[in-house]
C-alpha cells in the first residue's frame, strides 16, 4: 500500500491509500476518489516535495552493522536531521506557505496555462501565482524555461 497526499480542485488537502500507483490512476480517471470535504472528484496528487519531516513520522530504524564489515565502505549518507534542524524546515515550510497564500493569486488547476500567459507577458515576477500542476506539467513548464517551485506541504499547525 502507498499513501498519496491528494488535493481536490478547490484546494482541500487529504490523503488516500492505494495498492499501487496504477490503482490510484485508474480510480482517479474514473472519478472514484472523492474529496471528503466537498465531494469533488477532480482529484490530483499534491506536488512532490523534498522530505520535510513532519512530527509523528517514523524514522527508519538504524541498521546494525554486521560484525567484521568495513565501516567506511560506501560514501556516508548525511546524518539524520536533528530536532532543531527539522523544526527549522517546518518553520520554513510554514512561512513560505503563508507568504504564498497572502501574496500570490490562487489559480487552481489553471496553473500551467496561467504560468505560460504571465511568462509570455513578462509579468510572472510582479504577479506571482500558485495552484496545482501535475509532475508532467511542471516538467513541461521547466522545459519551456518557466521557473516553477514546488510548495512544501503546510506542516501540522499543532507543532
Ligand atoms: Zn474539496
CSV table of C-alpha atoms and ligand atoms in Angstrom, one decimal:
chain,number,residue,atom,x,y,z
A,1,UNK,CA,0.0,0.0,0.0
A,2,UNK,CA,1.2,3.5,-0.7
A,3,UNK,CA,-0.1,6.7,0.7
A,4,UNK,CA,-0.7,9.7,-1.5
A,5,UNK,CA,-1.2,13.3,-0.5
A,6,UNK,CA,-4.2,14.4,-2.6
A,7,UNK,CA,-5.9,17.7,-3.3
A,8,UNK,CA,-9.2,18.5,-4.9
A,9,UNK,CA,-9.8,21.3,-7.4
A,10,UNK,CA,-10.9,23.6,-4.6
A,11,UNK,CA,-7.6,23.1,-2.8
A,12,UNK,CA,-8.8,20.8,0.0
A,13,UNK,CA,-6.0,18.5,1.1
A,14,UNK,CA,-6.4,14.9,2.3
A,15,UNK,CA,-4.7,11.6,1.9
A,16,UNK,CA,-5.6,8.2,0.5
A,17,UNK,CA,-4.2,4.7,0.4
A,18,UNK,CA,-3.8,2.8,-2.8
A,19,UNK,CA,-2.4,-0.6,-3.6
A,20,UNK,CA,-0.1,0.9,-6.2
A,21,UNK,CA,0.2,4.0,-8.5
A,22,UNK,CA,-1.7,2.3,-11.3
A,23,UNK,CA,-4.6,1.6,-9.0
A,24,UNK,CA,-4.6,5.3,-7.9
A,25,UNK,CA,-4.5,6.4,-11.6
A,26,UNK,CA,-7.4,4.1,-12.6
A,27,UNK,CA,-9.6,5.3,-9.7
A,28,UNK,CA,-8.6,8.9,-10.4
A,29,UNK,CA,-9.5,8.6,-14.1
A,30,UNK,CA,-12.9,7.0,-13.3
A,31,UNK,CA,-13.7,9.7,-10.7
A,32,UNK,CA,-13.9,7.2,-7.9
A,33,UNK,CA,-11.8,9.3,-5.5
A,34,UNK,CA,-13.9,12.0,-3.7
A,35,UNK,CA,-12.8,14.9,-1.7
A,36,UNK,CA,-14.0,14.1,1.9
A,37,UNK,CA,-14.7,17.9,2.4
A,38,UNK,CA,-16.7,18.9,-0.7
A,39,UNK,CA,-17.2,15.6,-2.7
A,40,UNK,CA,-15.3,16.9,-5.7
A,41,UNK,CA,-13.9,14.1,-7.9
A,42,UNK,CA,-11.4,16.2,-9.7
A,43,UNK,CA,-8.5,14.9,-7.6
A,44,UNK,CA,-4.8,15.3,-8.1
A,45,UNK,CA,-1.7,14.3,-6.2
A,46,UNK,CA,0.0,17.1,-4.4
A,47,UNK,CA,3.2,18.1,-5.9
A,48,UNK,CA,6.2,16.1,-4.9
A,49,UNK,CA,8.4,18.0,-2.4
A,50,UNK,CA,11.6,17.4,-0.5
A,51,UNK,CA,11.2,15.2,2.5
A,52,UNK,CA,10.2,17.7,5.1
A,53,UNK,CA,9.9,15.8,8.4
A,54,UNK,CA,6.6,16.1,10.0
A,55,UNK,CA,6.2,15.4,13.7
A,56,UNK,CA,4.9,11.9,14.1
A,57,UNK,CA,6.7,10.5,11.1
A,58,UNK,CA,8.5,7.3,11.9
A,59,UNK,CA,12.2,7.4,11.5
A,60,UNK,CA,13.8,4.4,9.9
A,61,UNK,CA,15.4,2.1,12.4
A,62,UNK,CA,19.2,2.3,12.2
A,63,UNK,CA,20.5,-0.9,10.8
A,64,UNK,CA,23.1,-2.7,12.9
A,65,UNK,CA,26.3,-3.2,11.0
A,66,UNK,CA,27.3,-6.9,10.7
A,67,UNK,CA,30.4,-7.7,12.7
A,68,UNK,CA,33.6,-7.6,10.7
A,69,UNK,CA,32.3,-5.4,7.9
A,70,UNK,CA,34.4,-2.4,6.9
A,71,UNK,CA,33.0,0.8,8.5
A,72,UNK,CA,33.7,3.2,5.6
A,73,UNK,CA,32.8,1.0,2.7
A,74,UNK,CA,30.2,3.2,1.0
A,75,UNK,CA,30.0,7.0,0.9
A,76,UNK,CA,28.2,8.1,4.0
A,77,UNK,CA,24.7,9.4,3.7
A,78,UNK,CA,24.1,12.7,5.5
A,79,UNK,CA,23.4,12.3,9.2
A,80,UNK,CA,19.7,12.4,10.2
A,81,UNK,CA,18.3,15.8,10.9
A,82,UNK,CA,18.4,16.9,14.5
A,83,UNK,CA,15.2,18.0,16.1
A,84,UNK,CA,16.3,21.7,15.7
A,85,UNK,CA,17.0,21.3,12.0
A,86,UNK,CA,13.7,19.6,11.5
A,87,UNK,CA,11.9,22.4,13.3
A,88,UNK,CA,13.7,24.9,11.1
A,89,UNK,CA,12.5,23.1,8.0
A,90,UNK,CA,8.9,23.1,9.3
A,91,UNK,CA,9.2,26.8,10.1
A,92,UNK,CA,10.4,27.5,6.6
A,93,UNK,CA,7.6,25.4,5.1
A,94,UNK,CA,5.0,27.3,7.2
A,95,UNK,CA,6.4,30.7,6.3
A,96,UNK,CA,6.6,30.1,2.6
A,97,UNK,CA,3.1,28.7,2.6
A,98,UNK,CA,1.8,31.7,4.5
A,99,UNK,CA,3.6,34.1,2.2
A,100,UNK,CA,2.4,32.4,-1.0
A,101,UNK,CA,-1.2,32.3,0.3
A,102,UNK,CA,-1.1,36.0,1.2
A,103,UNK,CA,0.8,37.4,-1.8
A,104,UNK,CA,0.2,35.1,-4.7
A,105,UNK,CA,-3.0,34.6,-6.7
A,106,UNK,CA,-4.6,31.2,-6.4
A,107,UNK,CA,-5.3,29.8,-9.9
A,108,UNK,CA,-6.2,26.2,-9.1
A,109,UNK,CA,-5.6,23.8,-11.9
A,110,UNK,CA,-5.1,26.6,-14.4
A,111,UNK,CA,-1.6,26.9,-13.0
A,112,UNK,CA,0.2,25.7,-16.2
A,113,UNK,CA,-1.8,27.9,-18.5
A,114,UNK,CA,-1.6,31.0,-16.3
A,115,UNK,CA,2.2,30.5,-15.9
A,116,UNK,CA,2.6,30.4,-19.6
A,117,UNK,CA,0.5,33.5,-20.1
A,118,UNK,CA,2.4,35.5,-17.5
A,119,UNK,CA,5.7,34.3,-18.8
A,120,UNK,CA,4.8,35.5,-22.3
A,121,UNK,CA,3.6,38.8,-21.0
A,122,UNK,CA,6.7,39.2,-18.8
A,123,UNK,CA,4.5,39.7,-15.7
A,124,UNK,CA,5.5,36.5,-13.9
A,125,UNK,CA,7.6,38.3,-11.3
A,126,UNK,CA,5.1,41.0,-10.4
A,127,UNK,CA,2.1,38.8,-10.3
A,128,UNK,CA,3.0,35.5,-8.6
A,129,UNK,CA,0.5,32.7,-8.7
A,130,UNK,CA,0.1,29.4,-7.1
A,131,UNK,CA,-2.0,26.4,-7.9
A,132,UNK,CA,-2.0,22.8,-8.8
A,133,UNK,CA,0.1,21.2,-11.6
A,134,UNK,CA,0.9,17.6,-12.3
A,135,UNK,CA,4.5,16.5,-12.3
A,136,UNK,CA,4.3,16.3,-16.1
A,137,UNK,CA,3.0,19.9,-16.4
A,138,UNK,CA,5.9,21.0,-14.1
A,139,UNK,CA,8.4,19.2,-16.3
A,140,UNK,CA,6.9,20.8,-19.4
A,141,UNK,CA,7.0,24.3,-17.9
A,142,UNK,CA,10.6,23.9,-16.9
A,143,UNK,CA,11.5,22.7,-20.4
A,144,UNK,CA,9.9,25.9,-21.7
A,145,UNK,CA,12.2,27.9,-19.4
A,146,UNK,CA,9.4,28.9,-16.9
A,147,UNK,CA,10.5,28.7,-13.3
A,148,UNK,CA,8.2,26.6,-11.1
A,149,UNK,CA,8.7,26.0,-7.5
A,150,UNK,CA,7.0,23.1,-5.7
A,151,UNK,CA,5.4,24.3,-2.5
A,152,UNK,CA,6.2,22.2,0.5
A,153,UNK,CA,3.2,20.9,2.4
A,154,UNK,CA,1.9,23.0,5.3
A,155,UNK,CA,3.3,21.4,8.4
A,156,UNK,CA,0.8,20.4,11.1
A,157,UNK,CA,-0.3,23.5,12.9
A,158,UNK,CA,-0.1,21.8,16.3
A,159,UNK,CA,3.7,21.6,16.0
B,1,LIG,ZN1,-12.7,19.6,-1.8
